[in-house]
mmCIF file of C-alpha atoms and ligand atoms in Angstrom:
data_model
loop_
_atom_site.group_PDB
_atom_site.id
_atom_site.type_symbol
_atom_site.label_atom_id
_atom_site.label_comp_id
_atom_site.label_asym_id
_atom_site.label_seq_id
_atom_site.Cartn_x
_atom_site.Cartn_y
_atom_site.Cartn_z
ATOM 1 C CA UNK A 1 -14.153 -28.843 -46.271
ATOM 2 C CA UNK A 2 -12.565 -32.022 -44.215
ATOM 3 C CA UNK A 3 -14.459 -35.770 -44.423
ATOM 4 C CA UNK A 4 -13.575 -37.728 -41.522
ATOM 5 C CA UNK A 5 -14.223 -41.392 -42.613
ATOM 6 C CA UNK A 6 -14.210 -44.373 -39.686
ATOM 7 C CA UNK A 7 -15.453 -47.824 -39.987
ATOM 8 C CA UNK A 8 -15.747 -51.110 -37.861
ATOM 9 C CA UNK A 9 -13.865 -53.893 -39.922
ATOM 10 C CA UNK A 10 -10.445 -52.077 -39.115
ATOM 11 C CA UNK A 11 -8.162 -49.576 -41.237
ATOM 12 C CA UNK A 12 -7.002 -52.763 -43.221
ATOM 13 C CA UNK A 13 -10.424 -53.601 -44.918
ATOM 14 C CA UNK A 14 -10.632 -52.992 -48.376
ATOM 15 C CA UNK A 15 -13.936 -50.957 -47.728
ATOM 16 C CA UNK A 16 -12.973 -48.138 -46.197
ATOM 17 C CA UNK A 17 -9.912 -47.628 -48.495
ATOM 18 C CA UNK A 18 -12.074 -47.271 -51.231
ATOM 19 C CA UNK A 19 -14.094 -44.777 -49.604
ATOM 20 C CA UNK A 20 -11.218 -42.875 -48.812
ATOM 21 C CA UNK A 21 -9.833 -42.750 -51.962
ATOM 22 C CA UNK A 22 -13.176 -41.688 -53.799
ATOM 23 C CA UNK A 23 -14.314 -39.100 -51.310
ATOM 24 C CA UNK A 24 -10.870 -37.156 -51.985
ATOM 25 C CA UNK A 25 -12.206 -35.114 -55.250
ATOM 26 C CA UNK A 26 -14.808 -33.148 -52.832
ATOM 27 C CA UNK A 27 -12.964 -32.563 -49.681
ATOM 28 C CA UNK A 28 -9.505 -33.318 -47.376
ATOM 29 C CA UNK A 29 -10.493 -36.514 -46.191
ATOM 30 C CA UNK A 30 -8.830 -38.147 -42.843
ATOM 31 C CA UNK A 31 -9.028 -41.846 -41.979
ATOM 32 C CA UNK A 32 -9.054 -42.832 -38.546
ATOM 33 C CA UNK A 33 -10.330 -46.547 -37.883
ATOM 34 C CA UNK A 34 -9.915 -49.376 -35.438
ATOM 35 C CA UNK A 35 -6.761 -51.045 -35.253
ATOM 36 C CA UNK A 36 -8.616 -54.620 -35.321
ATOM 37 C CA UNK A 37 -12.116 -55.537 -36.830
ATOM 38 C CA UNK A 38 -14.812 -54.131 -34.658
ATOM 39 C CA UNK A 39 -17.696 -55.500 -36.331
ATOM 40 C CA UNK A 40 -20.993 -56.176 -33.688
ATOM 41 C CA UNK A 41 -19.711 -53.665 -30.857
ATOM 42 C CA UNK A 42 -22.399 -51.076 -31.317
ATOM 43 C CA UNK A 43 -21.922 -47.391 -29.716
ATOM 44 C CA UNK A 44 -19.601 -48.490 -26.913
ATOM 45 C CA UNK A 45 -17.546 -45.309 -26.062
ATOM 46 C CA UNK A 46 -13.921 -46.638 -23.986
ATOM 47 C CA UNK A 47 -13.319 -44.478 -21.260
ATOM 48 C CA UNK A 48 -11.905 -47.043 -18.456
ATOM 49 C CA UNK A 49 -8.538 -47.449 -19.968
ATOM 50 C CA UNK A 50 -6.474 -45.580 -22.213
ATOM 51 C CA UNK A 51 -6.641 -45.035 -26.046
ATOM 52 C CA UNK A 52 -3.495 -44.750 -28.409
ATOM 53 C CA UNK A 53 -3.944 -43.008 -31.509
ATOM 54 C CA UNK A 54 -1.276 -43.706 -34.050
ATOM 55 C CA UNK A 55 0.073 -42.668 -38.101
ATOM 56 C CA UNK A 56 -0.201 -45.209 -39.903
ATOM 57 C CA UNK A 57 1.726 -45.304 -42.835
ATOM 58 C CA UNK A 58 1.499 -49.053 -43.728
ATOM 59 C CA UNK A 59 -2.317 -49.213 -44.393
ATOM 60 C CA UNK A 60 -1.760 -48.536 -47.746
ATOM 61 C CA UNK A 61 -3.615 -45.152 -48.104
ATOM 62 C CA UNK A 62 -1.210 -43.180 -49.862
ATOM 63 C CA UNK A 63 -1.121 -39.424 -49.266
ATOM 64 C CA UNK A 64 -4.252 -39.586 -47.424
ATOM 65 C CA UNK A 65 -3.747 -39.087 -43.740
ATOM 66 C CA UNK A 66 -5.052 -42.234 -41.849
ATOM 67 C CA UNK A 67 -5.007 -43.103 -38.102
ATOM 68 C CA UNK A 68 -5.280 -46.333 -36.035
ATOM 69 C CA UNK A 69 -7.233 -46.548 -32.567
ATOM 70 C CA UNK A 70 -7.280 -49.390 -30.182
ATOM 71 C CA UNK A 71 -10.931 -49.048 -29.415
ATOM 72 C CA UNK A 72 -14.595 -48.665 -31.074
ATOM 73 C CA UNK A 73 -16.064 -47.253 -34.060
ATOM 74 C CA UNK A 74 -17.411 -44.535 -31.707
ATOM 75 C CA UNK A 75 -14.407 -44.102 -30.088
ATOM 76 C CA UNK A 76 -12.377 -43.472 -33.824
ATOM 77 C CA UNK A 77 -15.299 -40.355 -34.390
ATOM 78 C CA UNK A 78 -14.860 -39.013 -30.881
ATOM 79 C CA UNK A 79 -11.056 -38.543 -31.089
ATOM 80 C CA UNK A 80 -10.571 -37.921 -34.920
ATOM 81 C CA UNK A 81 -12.994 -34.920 -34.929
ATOM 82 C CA UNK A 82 -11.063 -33.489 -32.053
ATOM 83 C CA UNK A 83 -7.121 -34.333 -33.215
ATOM 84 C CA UNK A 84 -7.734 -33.467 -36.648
ATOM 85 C CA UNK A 85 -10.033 -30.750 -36.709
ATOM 86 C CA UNK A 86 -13.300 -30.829 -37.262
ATOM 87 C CA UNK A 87 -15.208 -32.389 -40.183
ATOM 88 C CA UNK A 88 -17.876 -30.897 -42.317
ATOM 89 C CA UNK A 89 -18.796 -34.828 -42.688
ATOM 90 C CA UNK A 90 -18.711 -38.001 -41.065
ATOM 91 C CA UNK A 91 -19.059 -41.460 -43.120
ATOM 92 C CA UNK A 92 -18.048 -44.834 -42.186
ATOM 93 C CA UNK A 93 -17.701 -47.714 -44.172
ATOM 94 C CA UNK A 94 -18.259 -48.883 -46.400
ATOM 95 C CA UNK A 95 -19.047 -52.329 -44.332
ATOM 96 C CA UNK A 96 -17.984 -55.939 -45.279
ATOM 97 C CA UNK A 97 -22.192 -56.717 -45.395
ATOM 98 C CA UNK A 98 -25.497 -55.027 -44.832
ATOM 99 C CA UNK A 99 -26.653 -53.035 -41.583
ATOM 100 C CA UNK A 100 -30.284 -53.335 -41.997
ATOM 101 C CA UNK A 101 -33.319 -52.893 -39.696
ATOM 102 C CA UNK A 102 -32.288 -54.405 -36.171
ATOM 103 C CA UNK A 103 -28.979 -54.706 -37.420
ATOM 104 C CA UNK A 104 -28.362 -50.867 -36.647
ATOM 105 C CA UNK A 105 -28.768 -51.641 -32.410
ATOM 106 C CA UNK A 106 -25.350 -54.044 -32.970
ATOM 107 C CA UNK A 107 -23.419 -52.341 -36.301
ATOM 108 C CA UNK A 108 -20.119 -50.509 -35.302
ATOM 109 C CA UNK A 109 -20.958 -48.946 -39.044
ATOM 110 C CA UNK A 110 -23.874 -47.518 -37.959
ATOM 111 C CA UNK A 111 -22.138 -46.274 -34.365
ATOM 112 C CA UNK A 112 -19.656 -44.315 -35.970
ATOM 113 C CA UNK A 113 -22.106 -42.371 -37.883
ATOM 114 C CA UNK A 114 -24.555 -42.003 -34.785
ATOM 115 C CA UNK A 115 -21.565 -40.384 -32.667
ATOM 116 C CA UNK A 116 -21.073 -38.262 -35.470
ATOM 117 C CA UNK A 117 -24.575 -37.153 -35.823
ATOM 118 C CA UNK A 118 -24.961 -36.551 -32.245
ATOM 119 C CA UNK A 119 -21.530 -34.114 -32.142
ATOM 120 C CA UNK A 120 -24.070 -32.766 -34.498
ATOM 121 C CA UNK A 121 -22.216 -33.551 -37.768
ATOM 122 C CA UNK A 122 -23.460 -34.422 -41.201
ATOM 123 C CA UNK A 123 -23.067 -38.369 -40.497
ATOM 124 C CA UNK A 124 -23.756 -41.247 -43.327
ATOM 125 C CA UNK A 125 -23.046 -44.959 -42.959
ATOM 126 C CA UNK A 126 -21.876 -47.069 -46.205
ATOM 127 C CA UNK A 127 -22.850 -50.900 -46.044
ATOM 128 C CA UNK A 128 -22.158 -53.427 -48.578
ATOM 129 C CA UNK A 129 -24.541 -56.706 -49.047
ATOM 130 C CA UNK A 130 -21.679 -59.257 -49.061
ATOM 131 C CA UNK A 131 -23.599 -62.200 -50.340
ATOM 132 C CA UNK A 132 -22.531 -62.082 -53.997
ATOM 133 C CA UNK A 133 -19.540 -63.585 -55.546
ATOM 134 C CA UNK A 134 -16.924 -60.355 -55.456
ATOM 135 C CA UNK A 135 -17.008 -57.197 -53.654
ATOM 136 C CA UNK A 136 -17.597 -54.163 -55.293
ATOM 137 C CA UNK A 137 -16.232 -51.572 -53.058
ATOM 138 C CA UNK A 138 -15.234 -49.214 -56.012
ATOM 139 C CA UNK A 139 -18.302 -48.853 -57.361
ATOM 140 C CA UNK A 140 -20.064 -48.749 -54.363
ATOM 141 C CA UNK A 141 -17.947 -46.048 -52.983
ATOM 142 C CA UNK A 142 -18.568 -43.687 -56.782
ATOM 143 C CA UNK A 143 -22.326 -43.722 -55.504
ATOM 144 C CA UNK A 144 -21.125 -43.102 -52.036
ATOM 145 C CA UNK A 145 -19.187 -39.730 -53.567
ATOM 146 C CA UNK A 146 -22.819 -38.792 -54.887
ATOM 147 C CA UNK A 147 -24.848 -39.153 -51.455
ATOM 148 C CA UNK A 148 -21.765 -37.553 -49.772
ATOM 149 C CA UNK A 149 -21.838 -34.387 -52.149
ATOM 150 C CA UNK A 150 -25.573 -34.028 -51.854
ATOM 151 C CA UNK A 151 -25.338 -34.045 -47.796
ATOM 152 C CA UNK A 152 -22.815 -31.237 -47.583
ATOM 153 C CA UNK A 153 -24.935 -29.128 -50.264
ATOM 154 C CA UNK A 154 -27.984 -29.998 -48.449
ATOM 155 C CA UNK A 155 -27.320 -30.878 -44.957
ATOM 156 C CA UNK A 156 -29.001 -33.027 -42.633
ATOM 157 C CA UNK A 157 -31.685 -32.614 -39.837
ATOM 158 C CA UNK A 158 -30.334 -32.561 -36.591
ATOM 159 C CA UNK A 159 -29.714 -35.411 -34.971
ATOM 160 C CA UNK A 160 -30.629 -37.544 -37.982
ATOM 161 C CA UNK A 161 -28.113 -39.670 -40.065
ATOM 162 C CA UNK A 162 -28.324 -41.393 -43.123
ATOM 163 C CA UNK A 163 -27.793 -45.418 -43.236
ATOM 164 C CA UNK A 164 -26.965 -46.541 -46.912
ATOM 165 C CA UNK A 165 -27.107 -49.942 -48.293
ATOM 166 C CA UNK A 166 -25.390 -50.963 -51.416
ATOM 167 C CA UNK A 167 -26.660 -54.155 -53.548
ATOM 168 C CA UNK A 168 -24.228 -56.772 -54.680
ATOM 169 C CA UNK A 169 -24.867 -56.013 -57.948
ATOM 170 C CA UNK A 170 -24.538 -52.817 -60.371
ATOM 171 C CA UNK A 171 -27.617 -51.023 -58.547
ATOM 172 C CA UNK A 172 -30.760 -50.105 -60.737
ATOM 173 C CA UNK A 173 -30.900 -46.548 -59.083
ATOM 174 C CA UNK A 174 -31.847 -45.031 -55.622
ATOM 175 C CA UNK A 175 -34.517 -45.831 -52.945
ATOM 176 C CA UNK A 176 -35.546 -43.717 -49.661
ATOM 177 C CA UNK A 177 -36.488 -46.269 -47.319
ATOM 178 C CA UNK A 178 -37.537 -47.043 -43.861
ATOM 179 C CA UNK A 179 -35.843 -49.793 -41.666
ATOM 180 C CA UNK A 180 -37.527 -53.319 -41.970
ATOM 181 C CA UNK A 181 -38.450 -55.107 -39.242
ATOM 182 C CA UNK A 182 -36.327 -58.406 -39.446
ATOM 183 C CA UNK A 183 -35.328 -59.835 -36.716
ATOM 184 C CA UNK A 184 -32.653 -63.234 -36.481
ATOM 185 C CA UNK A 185 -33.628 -66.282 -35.662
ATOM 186 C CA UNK A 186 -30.890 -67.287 -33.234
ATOM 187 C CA UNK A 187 -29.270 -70.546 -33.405
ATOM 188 C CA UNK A 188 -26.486 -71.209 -31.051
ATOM 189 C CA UNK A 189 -24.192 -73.766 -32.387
ATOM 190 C CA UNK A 190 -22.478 -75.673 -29.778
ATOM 191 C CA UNK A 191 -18.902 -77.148 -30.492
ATOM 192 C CA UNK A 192 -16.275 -78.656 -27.904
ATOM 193 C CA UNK A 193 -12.952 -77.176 -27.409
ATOM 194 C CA UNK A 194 -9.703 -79.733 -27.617
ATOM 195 C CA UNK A 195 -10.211 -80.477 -23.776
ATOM 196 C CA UNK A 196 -13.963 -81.836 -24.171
ATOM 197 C CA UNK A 197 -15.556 -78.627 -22.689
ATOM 198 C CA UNK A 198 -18.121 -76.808 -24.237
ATOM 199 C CA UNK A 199 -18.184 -73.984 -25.935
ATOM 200 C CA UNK A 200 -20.779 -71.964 -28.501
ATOM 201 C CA UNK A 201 -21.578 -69.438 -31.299
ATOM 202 C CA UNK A 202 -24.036 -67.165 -31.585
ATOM 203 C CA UNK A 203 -25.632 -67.655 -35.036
ATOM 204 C CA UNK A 204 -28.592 -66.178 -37.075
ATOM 205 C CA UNK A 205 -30.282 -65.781 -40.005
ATOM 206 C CA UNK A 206 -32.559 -63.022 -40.896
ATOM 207 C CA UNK A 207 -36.288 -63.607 -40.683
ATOM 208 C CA UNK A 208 -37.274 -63.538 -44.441
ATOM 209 C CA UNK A 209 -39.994 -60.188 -44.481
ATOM 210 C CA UNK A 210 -39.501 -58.187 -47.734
ATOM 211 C CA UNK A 211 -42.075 -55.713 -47.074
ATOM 212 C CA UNK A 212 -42.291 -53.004 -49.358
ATOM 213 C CA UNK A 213 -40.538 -49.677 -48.656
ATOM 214 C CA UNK A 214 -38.230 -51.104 -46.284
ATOM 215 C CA UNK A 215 -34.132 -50.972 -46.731
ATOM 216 C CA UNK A 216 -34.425 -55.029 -47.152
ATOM 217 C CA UNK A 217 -36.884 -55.191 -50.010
ATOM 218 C CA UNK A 218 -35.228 -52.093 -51.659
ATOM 219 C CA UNK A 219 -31.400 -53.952 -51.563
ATOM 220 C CA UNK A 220 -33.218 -57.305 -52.590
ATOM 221 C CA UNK A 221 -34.332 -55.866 -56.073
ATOM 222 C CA UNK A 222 -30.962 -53.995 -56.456
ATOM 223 C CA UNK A 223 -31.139 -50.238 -55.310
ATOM 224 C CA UNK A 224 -29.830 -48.676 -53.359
ATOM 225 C CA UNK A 225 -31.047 -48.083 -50.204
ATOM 226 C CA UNK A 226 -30.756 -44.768 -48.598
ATOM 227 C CA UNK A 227 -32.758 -44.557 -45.060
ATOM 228 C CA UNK A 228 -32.613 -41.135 -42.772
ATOM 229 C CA UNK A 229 -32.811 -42.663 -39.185
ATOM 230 C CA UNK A 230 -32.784 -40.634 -36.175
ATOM 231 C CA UNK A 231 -31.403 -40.473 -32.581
ATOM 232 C CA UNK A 232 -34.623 -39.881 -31.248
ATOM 233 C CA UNK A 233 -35.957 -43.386 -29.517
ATOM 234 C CA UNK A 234 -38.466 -41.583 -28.038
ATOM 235 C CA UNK A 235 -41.861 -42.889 -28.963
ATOM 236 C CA UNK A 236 -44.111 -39.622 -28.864
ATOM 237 C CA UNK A 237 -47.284 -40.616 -29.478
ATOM 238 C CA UNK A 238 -47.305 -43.006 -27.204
ATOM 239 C CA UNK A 239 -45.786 -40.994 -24.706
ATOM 240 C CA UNK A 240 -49.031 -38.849 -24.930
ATOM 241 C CA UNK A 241 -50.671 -41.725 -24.325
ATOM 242 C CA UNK A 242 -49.569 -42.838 -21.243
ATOM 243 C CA UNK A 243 -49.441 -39.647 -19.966
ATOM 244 C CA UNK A 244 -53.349 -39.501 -19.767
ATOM 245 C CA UNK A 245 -53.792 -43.225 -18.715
ATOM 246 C CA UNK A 246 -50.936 -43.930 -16.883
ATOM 247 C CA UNK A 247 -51.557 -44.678 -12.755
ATOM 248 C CA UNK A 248 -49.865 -46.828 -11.154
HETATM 249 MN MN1 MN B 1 -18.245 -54.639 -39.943
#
């Protein structure tokens, strides 16, 4: 059995060494992850330039074979599962903060996991909530070995992924959820560069909505949250809809 574990903060965050390291006692595991953070980039594939994909020995992961690509999440998934044969399971992670609700249309995380679900591989993403005073990647990534190990007994519907958040505390057990609705209330904050010009950052804070159910209430009382999310955008029903009232 061979893992292939990606993420989008860059084969130098702390988060996807820990993941690496735990996920050893069920399978070969390979690392192959962004040369520079990634975070925010979504699925973007690179295909108008070139991609190196290069060792690295320096990233600190020991015997565990690990690769560095100078392009996207996505892009780590396309051309590890090719070069290093192909995995029985795809994670990526575990993320420097959550990827909740309408997070998952800009996570990297999330990408990785979605290109490896649509090669039509086992695929989970790992997400930390960042907000607490120290990161707990280790123990994150222990209950990360458990979802992993119940995926490759079980498998996954096709086309379908799973999107795990991890509290910032010890977490109280497991919840199945479905994605909240949240959106950001932008704020741009405009600053001035040394020459007096303008320039601006795109800011936001969640919407506070801690409906029941959803992967932001269940991470808010300290479970985990474990959603399956699929690549289907299609909205059926109301594609039946429109097909009877639709003239235009
Ligand atoms: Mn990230």
């Amino acid at each position: 059995m061979r893992i292939l574990v990606a993420n989008d903060d860059g084969i130098f965050s702390p988060g996807i060494k820990a993941l690496a390291f735990a996920l050893r006692e069920l399978a070969e595991v390979n690392v192959v992850a962004p040369d520079v953070e990634q975070s925010g980039v979504g699925h973007s594939i690179t295909f108008r330039r070139p991609l190196r994909f290069k060792h690295t020995a320096s990233a600190g992961f020991g015997e565990i074979p690990a690769y560095r690509v100078d392009g996207t999440p996505a892009d780590c998934v396309v051309l590890g599962s090719r070069l290093l044969g192909w995995p029985d399971l795809v994670v990526s992670g575990i993320n420097i903060g959550v990827n909740m609700g309408l997070d998952l249309t800009h996570s990297g995380t999330v990408a990785a996991a979605l290109e490896g679900a649509s090669m039509g591989i086992p695929s989970i993403a790992f997400s930390l909530d960042a907000s607490g005073e120290e990161l707990r990647f280790e123990e994150a990534a222990q209950y990360a070995v458990l979802i992993a190990r119940w995926v490759m007994r079980h498998g996954l519907p096709r086309k379908t992924l799973l999107n795990v958040n991890f509290p910032n505390q010890t977490p109280r057990g497991f919840r199945i959820t479905r994605l909240s609705t949240h959106r950001y209330e932008d704020t741009i904050v405009e600053r001035e560069d040394p020459e007096g010009r303008p320039y601006y950052w795109v800011a936001g804070k969640p919407t506070a909505e801690l409906e029941e159910g959803t992967d932001f209430w269940a991470v808010q009382q300290g479970y985990i949250s474990v959603t399956p999310v699929t690549l289907d955008y299609t909205n059926h029903a109301f594609a039946r809809e429109l097909e009877q009232k639709f003239r235009v």
